[in-house]
Amino acid sequence: MMAESAEHREAIVVVGPTAAGKTDYAVALALSCGGEVVSADSMQVYVGLDKGTAKPSAEEMRGVPHHMIDVADPHEDYSVAQFAAAARRCIDDIFARGKVPVVCGGSGLYVNALIFDMGLGEDITAQRRMRQHPASTSDELYAELVRRDPLAAWGIHPNNVKRIRRALDRLDAAPELRPFSGSFVLTRQFTPRIIRLAPDREALYRRIDARVDAFIANGLVGEVRGLLADGVGRGTTAMQGIGYKEIAAYLGGECTQGEAVTRIKYATHHLAKRQETWFRRYEGAEIVRI
RNA sequence: GCCCAGAUAGCUCAGUUGGUAGAGCAACGGACUGAAAAUCCGUGUGUCCCUAGUUCGAUUCUUGGUCUGGGCA
């Protein structure tokens, strides 16, 4: 039992903004320490989202086993709870094999769900989440949340209708789950050694722009066309991914390809900024400037 | 060469009946607890083309330039 305490189970956690080079960095680390990569990326989980997510190829993996990639059907919305449950099983298996888990993540919430025990529970909700709150104004929705879960309302801006609805849906689906407070408990599964890649902002944007152009040159438009033809709706989480929603709009005749490409670049800049904001909060992280 | 129009934020533009200016996009900062590549909050960063006038005061009006469009030759 002692052997299972977190102190004896260290996992490396590589975080940073998109296009910073996390994949290469994590693979190199894994090769040097006998590790296996656990992706913490909300879009690489989907089968078929390859070109627009910079999903690592077999060559890029360099023989290192990768987990939590291609584990979800893009027709169905995945969730952080499903991710956390499955990823933790992967991490346990890696430890059982005597290897080191190298978590490699760009999705802040997904990383949080591993390094904190958030009390998410197993599986769940995608199908229970759907209750409608018909014809309510955002003010009415917010008032309802304040009444039913003041603590949750405390942390949600009244304009953030999507979050308000989600909080209400969660109350409807599983009111007994997880009190809001007390969920930032460091995980007992392992001790994280966090490495944060911190690229120069301007250089990062240049790299992002070049990478977006490369996505297009490598056939992103065709990939999106194929997904749409397969019945992956534009409202799905997968099709909300950067590069996917913009190309879908282009294919729908709503803008030119050039406009779509520009929007993808800007959206990716914004994403990188948000990721940096999120990961800057990880105190004690080893910062690698690149 | 002549005639028109324009010149204001990184970009596209609005505006000031004369009191040194504001939108969208970009950029920057932040939040984030079961959709998170989502969603939301906040910040204006400026020789108002130059010049000489009129004026207490000019980005605004007037003179003369420069540049950029468009038209006529």
Short mmCIF file of N, CA and C in Angstrom, two decimals, chain A residues 117-246:
data_model
loop_
_atom_site.label_atom_id
_atom_site.label_comp_id
_atom_site.label_asym_id
_atom_site.label_seq_id
_atom_site.Cartn_x
_atom_site.Cartn_y
_atom_site.Cartn_z
N ASP A 117 -8.00 16.32 -7.69
CA ASP A 117 -9.12 15.39 -7.57
C ASP A 117 -10.38 16.24 -7.48
N MET A 118 -11.03 16.40 -8.62
CA MET A 118 -12.14 17.34 -8.70
C MET A 118 -13.48 16.73 -8.36
N GLY A 119 -13.50 15.43 -8.08
CA GLY A 119 -14.78 14.82 -7.73
C GLY A 119 -15.76 14.81 -8.88
N LEU A 120 -15.26 14.54 -10.06
CA LEU A 120 -16.13 14.57 -11.22
C LEU A 120 -17.02 13.35 -11.32
N GLY A 121 -16.58 12.24 -10.70
CA GLY A 121 -17.37 11.02 -10.87
C GLY A 121 -17.01 10.35 -12.19
N GLU A 122 -17.54 9.17 -12.36
CA GLU A 122 -17.21 8.38 -13.54
C GLU A 122 -18.15 8.71 -14.68
N ASP A 123 -17.62 8.72 -15.87
CA ASP A 123 -18.47 8.77 -17.06
C ASP A 123 -19.52 9.88 -16.96
N ILE A 124 -20.62 9.72 -17.47
CA ILE A 124 -21.79 10.56 -17.19
C ILE A 124 -22.18 11.64 -18.18
N THR A 125 -23.11 12.23 -17.91
CA THR A 125 -23.81 13.41 -18.40
C THR A 125 -24.02 13.75 -19.84
N ALA A 126 -23.14 13.42 -20.70
CA ALA A 126 -23.37 13.91 -22.06
C ALA A 126 -24.84 13.80 -22.41
N GLN A 127 -25.44 12.69 -22.04
CA GLN A 127 -26.83 12.50 -22.44
C GLN A 127 -27.81 13.10 -21.43
N ARG A 128 -27.34 13.42 -20.25
CA ARG A 128 -28.26 13.93 -19.24
C ARG A 128 -28.25 15.45 -19.19
N ARG A 129 -27.38 16.01 -20.03
CA ARG A 129 -27.09 17.42 -19.91
C ARG A 129 -28.11 18.29 -20.64
N MET A 130 -28.99 17.60 -21.36
CA MET A 130 -29.71 18.29 -22.42
C MET A 130 -30.98 19.05 -22.05
N ARG A 131 -31.31 19.07 -20.79
CA ARG A 131 -32.55 19.76 -20.44
C ARG A 131 -32.56 21.18 -21.00
N GLN A 132 -33.68 21.54 -21.54
CA GLN A 132 -33.80 22.90 -22.07
C GLN A 132 -34.30 23.82 -20.98
N HIS A 133 -33.90 25.06 -21.09
CA HIS A 133 -34.46 26.08 -20.22
C HIS A 133 -35.14 27.08 -21.15
N PRO A 134 -36.35 26.71 -21.60
CA PRO A 134 -36.94 27.42 -22.72
C PRO A 134 -37.31 28.86 -22.37
N ALA A 135 -37.08 29.71 -23.34
CA ALA A 135 -37.62 31.06 -23.32
C ALA A 135 -37.23 31.88 -22.09
N SER A 136 -36.17 31.44 -21.43
CA SER A 136 -35.74 32.24 -20.29
C SER A 136 -34.74 33.29 -20.75
N THR A 137 -34.80 34.43 -20.17
CA THR A 137 -33.78 35.43 -20.46
C THR A 137 -32.55 35.10 -19.63
N SER A 138 -31.43 35.68 -20.00
CA SER A 138 -30.22 35.39 -19.24
C SER A 138 -30.35 35.88 -17.80
N ASP A 139 -31.06 36.97 -17.61
CA ASP A 139 -31.26 37.48 -16.25
C ASP A 139 -32.05 36.47 -15.41
N GLU A 140 -33.09 35.90 -16.05
CA GLU A 140 -33.90 34.92 -15.31
C GLU A 140 -33.10 33.67 -14.99
N LEU A 141 -32.29 33.24 -15.96
CA LEU A 141 -31.47 32.05 -15.73
C LEU A 141 -30.49 32.29 -14.59
N TYR A 142 -29.89 33.48 -14.61
CA TYR A 142 -28.91 33.77 -13.56
C TYR A 142 -29.58 33.83 -12.20
N ALA A 143 -30.76 34.43 -12.17
CA ALA A 143 -31.49 34.51 -10.90
C ALA A 143 -31.82 33.11 -10.39
N GLU A 144 -32.17 32.22 -11.30
CA GLU A 144 -32.48 30.86 -10.89
C GLU A 144 -31.24 30.18 -10.29
N LEU A 145 -30.09 30.42 -10.92
CA LEU A 145 -28.87 29.81 -10.41
C LEU A 145 -28.50 30.39 -9.04
N VAL A 146 -28.66 31.68 -8.89
CA VAL A 146 -28.36 32.31 -7.60
C VAL A 146 -29.22 31.67 -6.50
N ARG A 147 -30.46 31.40 -6.83
CA ARG A 147 -31.38 30.81 -5.85
C ARG A 147 -31.00 29.36 -5.52
N ARG A 148 -30.64 28.60 -6.57
CA ARG A 148 -30.44 27.17 -6.35
C ARG A 148 -29.02 26.81 -5.93
N ASP A 149 -28.04 27.58 -6.39
CA ASP A 149 -26.65 27.27 -6.05
C ASP A 149 -25.84 28.55 -6.00
N PRO A 150 -26.00 29.29 -4.92
CA PRO A 150 -25.35 30.61 -4.82
C PRO A 150 -23.84 30.53 -4.99
N LEU A 151 -23.26 29.44 -4.49
CA LEU A 151 -21.81 29.32 -4.56
C LEU A 151 -21.36 29.21 -6.02
N ALA A 152 -22.09 28.44 -6.80
CA ALA A 152 -21.75 28.31 -8.22
C ALA A 152 -21.96 29.65 -8.93
N ALA A 153 -23.04 30.31 -8.59
CA ALA A 153 -23.35 31.59 -9.23
C ALA A 153 -22.27 32.62 -8.93
N TRP A 154 -21.70 32.50 -7.76
CA TRP A 154 -20.65 33.42 -7.33
C TRP A 154 -19.53 33.50 -8.36
N GLY A 155 -19.21 32.37 -8.96
CA GLY A 155 -18.07 32.32 -9.85
C GLY A 155 -18.42 32.47 -11.32
N ILE A 156 -19.65 32.77 -11.63
CA ILE A 156 -20.06 32.87 -13.04
C ILE A 156 -20.57 34.27 -13.33
N HIS A 157 -20.05 34.89 -14.35
CA HIS A 157 -20.51 36.22 -14.74
C HIS A 157 -21.92 36.14 -15.30
N PRO A 158 -22.80 37.08 -14.94
CA PRO A 158 -24.20 37.04 -15.41
C PRO A 158 -24.34 36.98 -16.93
N ASN A 159 -23.35 37.45 -17.66
CA ASN A 159 -23.43 37.41 -19.13
C ASN A 159 -23.03 36.07 -19.71
N ASN A 160 -22.46 35.22 -18.87
CA ASN A 160 -21.93 33.96 -19.41
C ASN A 160 -23.03 32.90 -19.41
N VAL A 161 -23.94 33.07 -20.36
CA VAL A 161 -25.15 32.25 -20.40
C VAL A 161 -24.83 30.76 -20.52
N LYS A 162 -23.80 30.45 -21.28
CA LYS A 162 -23.47 29.05 -21.48
C LYS A 162 -23.10 28.37 -20.16
N ARG A 163 -22.34 29.08 -19.36
CA ARG A 163 -21.95 28.52 -18.06
C ARG A 163 -23.13 28.44 -17.10
N ILE A 164 -23.99 29.44 -17.18
CA ILE A 164 -25.16 29.44 -16.30
C ILE A 164 -26.03 28.23 -16.62
N ARG A 165 -26.26 28.02 -17.92
CA ARG A 165 -27.07 26.87 -18.34
C ARG A 165 -26.42 25.56 -17.90
N ARG A 166 -25.12 25.50 -18.04
CA ARG A 166 -24.44 24.26 -17.68
C ARG A 166 -24.59 23.99 -16.18
N ALA A 167 -24.44 25.03 -15.39
CA ALA A 167 -24.56 24.85 -13.95
C ALA A 167 -25.97 24.38 -13.59
N LEU A 168 -26.97 24.96 -14.25
CA LEU A 168 -28.35 24.55 -13.99
C LEU A 168 -28.58 23.11 -14.43
N ASP A 169 -28.05 22.78 -15.60
CA ASP A 169 -28.20 21.42 -16.10
C ASP A 169 -27.58 20.42 -15.13
N ARG A 170 -26.43 20.78 -14.60
CA ARG A 170 -25.76 19.87 -13.68
C ARG A 170 -26.59 19.68 -12.41
N LEU A 171 -27.20 20.76 -11.96
CA LEU A 171 -28.07 20.65 -10.77
C LEU A 171 -29.24 19.72 -11.05
N ASP A 172 -29.80 19.87 -12.26
CA ASP A 172 -30.94 19.02 -12.62
C ASP A 172 -30.52 17.56 -12.70
N ALA A 173 -29.35 17.33 -13.30
CA ALA A 173 -28.93 15.97 -13.59
C ALA A 173 -28.43 15.25 -12.35
N ALA A 174 -27.68 15.96 -11.54
CA ALA A 174 -27.03 15.28 -10.42
C ALA A 174 -26.76 16.25 -9.28
N PRO A 175 -27.80 16.65 -8.60
CA PRO A 175 -27.65 17.65 -7.55
C PRO A 175 -26.77 17.17 -6.41
N GLU A 176 -26.58 15.86 -6.31
CA GLU A 176 -25.81 15.34 -5.18
C GLU A 176 -24.31 15.41 -5.43
N LEU A 177 -23.93 15.65 -6.70
CA LEU A 177 -22.52 15.60 -7.04
C LEU A 177 -21.75 16.80 -6.50
N ARG A 178 -20.55 16.54 -6.16
CA ARG A 178 -19.51 17.52 -5.96
C ARG A 178 -19.93 18.92 -5.51
N PRO A 179 -19.74 19.20 -4.26
CA PRO A 179 -19.89 20.59 -3.86
C PRO A 179 -18.85 21.43 -4.57
N PHE A 180 -19.19 22.66 -4.79
CA PHE A 180 -18.32 23.53 -5.58
C PHE A 180 -16.94 23.67 -4.93
N SER A 181 -16.95 23.89 -3.64
CA SER A 181 -15.66 24.09 -2.96
C SER A 181 -14.97 22.75 -2.74
N GLY A 182 -13.73 22.81 -2.39
CA GLY A 182 -13.02 21.60 -2.02
C GLY A 182 -12.63 20.73 -3.17
N SER A 183 -12.70 21.24 -4.40
CA SER A 183 -12.35 20.39 -5.52
C SER A 183 -10.97 20.72 -6.09
N PHE A 184 -10.26 21.62 -5.41
CA PHE A 184 -8.88 21.89 -5.84
C PHE A 184 -7.89 21.12 -4.97
N VAL A 185 -8.25 19.89 -4.66
CA VAL A 185 -7.39 19.05 -3.86
C VAL A 185 -6.39 18.37 -4.78
N LEU A 186 -5.11 18.52 -4.48
CA LEU A 186 -4.11 17.85 -5.31
C LEU A 186 -4.41 16.36 -5.37
N THR A 187 -4.22 15.80 -6.52
CA THR A 187 -4.56 14.40 -6.69
C THR A 187 -3.70 13.50 -5.82
N ARG A 188 -4.29 12.41 -5.42
CA ARG A 188 -3.53 11.42 -4.64
C ARG A 188 -2.98 10.35 -5.56
N GLN A 189 -3.29 10.46 -6.84
CA GLN A 189 -2.85 9.41 -7.75
C GLN A 189 -1.35 9.46 -8.02
N PHE A 190 -0.82 10.69 -8.08
CA PHE A 190 0.61 10.82 -8.39
C PHE A 190 1.08 12.19 -7.96
N THR A 191 2.40 12.37 -7.95
CA THR A 191 2.97 13.69 -7.70
C THR A 191 3.34 14.31 -9.03
N PRO A 192 2.74 15.44 -9.38
CA PRO A 192 3.05 16.03 -10.69
C PRO A 192 4.34 16.83 -10.67
N ARG A 193 5.14 16.66 -11.70
CA ARG A 193 6.28 17.53 -11.93
C ARG A 193 5.93 18.31 -13.19
N ILE A 194 5.57 19.58 -12.98
CA ILE A 194 4.99 20.35 -14.08
C ILE A 194 6.07 21.13 -14.82
N ILE A 195 6.09 20.98 -16.11
CA ILE A 195 7.01 21.73 -16.97
C ILE A 195 6.17 22.59 -17.89
N ARG A 196 6.38 23.90 -17.80
CA ARG A 196 5.56 24.82 -18.61
C ARG A 196 6.42 25.44 -19.71
N LEU A 197 6.06 25.19 -20.94
CA LEU A 197 6.77 25.78 -22.07
C LEU A 197 6.27 27.21 -22.26
N ALA A 198 7.20 28.16 -22.29
CA ALA A 198 6.83 29.58 -22.38
C ALA A 198 7.54 30.22 -23.55
N PRO A 199 6.94 30.14 -24.72
CA PRO A 199 7.58 30.70 -25.92
C PRO A 199 7.42 32.22 -25.97
N ASP A 200 8.29 32.85 -26.74
CA ASP A 200 8.13 34.27 -27.04
C ASP A 200 6.84 34.45 -27.83
N ARG A 201 6.04 35.43 -27.42
CA ARG A 201 4.70 35.57 -27.99
C ARG A 201 4.73 35.81 -29.51
N GLU A 202 5.54 36.78 -29.92
CA GLU A 202 5.55 37.08 -31.36
C GLU A 202 6.02 35.90 -32.20
N ALA A 203 7.04 35.24 -31.71
CA ALA A 203 7.54 34.08 -32.45
C ALA A 203 6.48 32.99 -32.49
N LEU A 204 5.76 32.85 -31.39
CA LEU A 204 4.70 31.84 -31.34
C LEU A 204 3.63 32.13 -32.38
N TYR A 205 3.23 33.41 -32.48
CA TYR A 205 2.20 33.77 -33.46
C TYR A 205 2.67 33.50 -34.88
N ARG A 206 3.93 33.80 -35.13
CA ARG A 206 4.45 33.52 -36.47
C ARG A 206 4.39 32.02 -36.76
N ARG A 207 4.73 31.24 -35.73
CA ARG A 207 4.72 29.79 -35.93
C ARG A 207 3.29 29.28 -36.12
N ILE A 208 2.38 29.87 -35.37
CA ILE A 208 0.97 29.49 -35.53
C ILE A 208 0.51 29.77 -36.96
N ASP A 209 0.82 30.97 -37.45
CA ASP A 209 0.36 31.33 -38.80
C ASP A 209 0.92 30.37 -39.84
N ALA A 210 2.19 30.04 -39.69
CA ALA A 210 2.81 29.13 -40.65
C ALA A 210 2.17 27.75 -40.54
N ARG A 211 1.84 27.35 -39.32
CA ARG A 211 1.27 26.03 -39.14
C ARG A 211 -0.14 25.95 -39.73
N VAL A 212 -0.89 27.04 -39.59
CA VAL A 212 -2.24 27.05 -40.17
C VAL A 212 -2.14 26.93 -41.69
N ASP A 213 -1.21 27.67 -42.28
CA ASP A 213 -1.03 27.56 -43.73
C ASP A 213 -0.67 26.12 -44.11
N ALA A 214 0.13 25.50 -43.27
CA ALA A 214 0.52 24.11 -43.54
C ALA A 214 -0.69 23.17 -43.42
N PHE A 215 -1.55 23.42 -42.43
CA PHE A 215 -2.76 22.60 -42.30
C PHE A 215 -3.55 22.63 -43.61
N ILE A 216 -3.70 23.85 -44.15
CA ILE A 216 -4.47 24.00 -45.38
C ILE A 216 -3.77 23.26 -46.52
N ALA A 217 -2.45 23.49 -46.62
CA ALA A 217 -1.69 22.84 -47.70
C ALA A 217 -1.77 21.33 -47.59
N ASN A 218 -1.93 20.81 -46.37
CA ASN A 218 -1.95 19.36 -46.18
C ASN A 218 -3.35 18.76 -46.25
N GLY A 219 -4.33 19.61 -46.59
CA GLY A 219 -5.64 19.03 -46.85
C GLY A 219 -6.68 19.17 -45.76
N LEU A 220 -6.57 20.21 -44.95
CA LEU A 220 -7.58 20.40 -43.89
C LEU A 220 -8.98 20.56 -44.48
N VAL A 221 -9.07 21.28 -45.60
CA VAL A 221 -10.40 21.50 -46.19
C VAL A 221 -11.05 20.16 -46.53
N GLY A 222 -10.27 19.27 -47.11
CA GLY A 222 -10.80 17.96 -47.46
C GLY A 222 -11.22 17.17 -46.23
N GLU A 223 -10.44 17.31 -45.16
CA GLU A 223 -10.79 16.59 -43.93
C GLU A 223 -12.12 17.07 -43.37
N VAL A 224 -12.31 18.39 -43.38
CA VAL A 224 -13.56 18.94 -42.85
C VAL A 224 -14.72 18.53 -43.74
N ARG A 225 -14.50 18.57 -45.06
CA ARG A 225 -15.56 18.16 -45.98
C ARG A 225 -15.96 16.72 -45.70
N GLY A 226 -14.97 15.89 -45.45
CA GLY A 226 -15.24 14.48 -45.16
C GLY A 226 -16.03 14.29 -43.87
N LEU A 227 -15.66 15.04 -42.84
CA LEU A 227 -16.38 14.93 -41.57
C LEU A 227 -17.83 15.33 -41.74
N LEU A 228 -18.04 16.45 -42.46
CA LEU A 228 -19.41 16.91 -42.69
C LEU A 228 -20.19 15.86 -43.47
N ALA A 229 -19.54 15.27 -44.48
CA ALA A 229 -20.19 14.25 -45.30
C ALA A 229 -20.53 13.02 -44.46
N ASP A 230 -19.73 12.78 -43.43
CA ASP A 230 -19.99 11.64 -42.54
C ASP A 230 -21.08 11.95 -41.52
N GLY A 231 -21.62 13.15 -41.60
CA GLY A 231 -22.71 13.48 -40.70
C GLY A 231 -22.29 14.08 -39.37
N VAL A 232 -21.05 14.53 -39.28
CA VAL A 232 -20.63 15.24 -38.07
C VAL A 232 -21.19 16.66 -38.18
N GLY A 233 -22.17 16.96 -37.36
CA GLY A 233 -22.88 18.23 -37.48
C GLY A 233 -22.04 19.41 -37.06
N ARG A 234 -22.43 20.56 -37.57
CA ARG A 234 -21.66 21.75 -37.24
C ARG A 234 -21.86 22.18 -35.79
N GLY A 235 -22.85 21.64 -35.14
CA GLY A 235 -23.07 22.00 -33.74
C GLY A 235 -22.32 21.12 -32.77
N THR A 236 -21.65 20.07 -33.26
CA THR A 236 -20.96 19.17 -32.35
C THR A 236 -19.73 19.85 -31.75
N THR A 237 -19.29 19.31 -30.63
CA THR A 237 -18.09 19.85 -30.00
C THR A 237 -16.90 19.72 -30.94
N ALA A 238 -16.80 18.60 -31.61
CA ALA A 238 -15.67 18.39 -32.51
C ALA A 238 -15.64 19.48 -33.59
N MET A 239 -16.80 19.80 -34.11
CA MET A 239 -16.83 20.77 -35.20
C MET A 239 -16.72 22.21 -34.68
N GLN A 240 -16.64 22.37 -33.37
CA GLN A 240 -16.38 23.69 -32.79
C GLN A 240 -14.88 23.95 -32.68
N GLY A 241 -14.09 22.95 -33.01
CA GLY A 241 -12.65 23.11 -32.92
C GLY A 241 -12.16 24.18 -33.87
N ILE A 242 -11.10 24.86 -33.46
CA ILE A 242 -10.51 25.88 -34.32
C ILE A 242 -9.98 25.21 -35.58
N GLY A 243 -10.30 25.81 -36.71
CA GLY A 243 -9.92 25.23 -37.98
C GLY A 243 -11.08 24.46 -38.59
N TYR A 244 -11.91 23.89 -37.73
CA TYR A 244 -13.04 23.10 -38.21
C TYR A 244 -14.27 23.98 -38.43
N LYS A 245 -14.59 24.80 -37.41
CA LYS A 245 -15.79 25.62 -37.58
C LYS A 245 -15.59 26.65 -38.68
N GLU A 246 -14.38 27.17 -38.83
CA GLU A 246 -14.14 28.19 -39.85
C GLU A 246 -14.18 27.59 -41.26
#
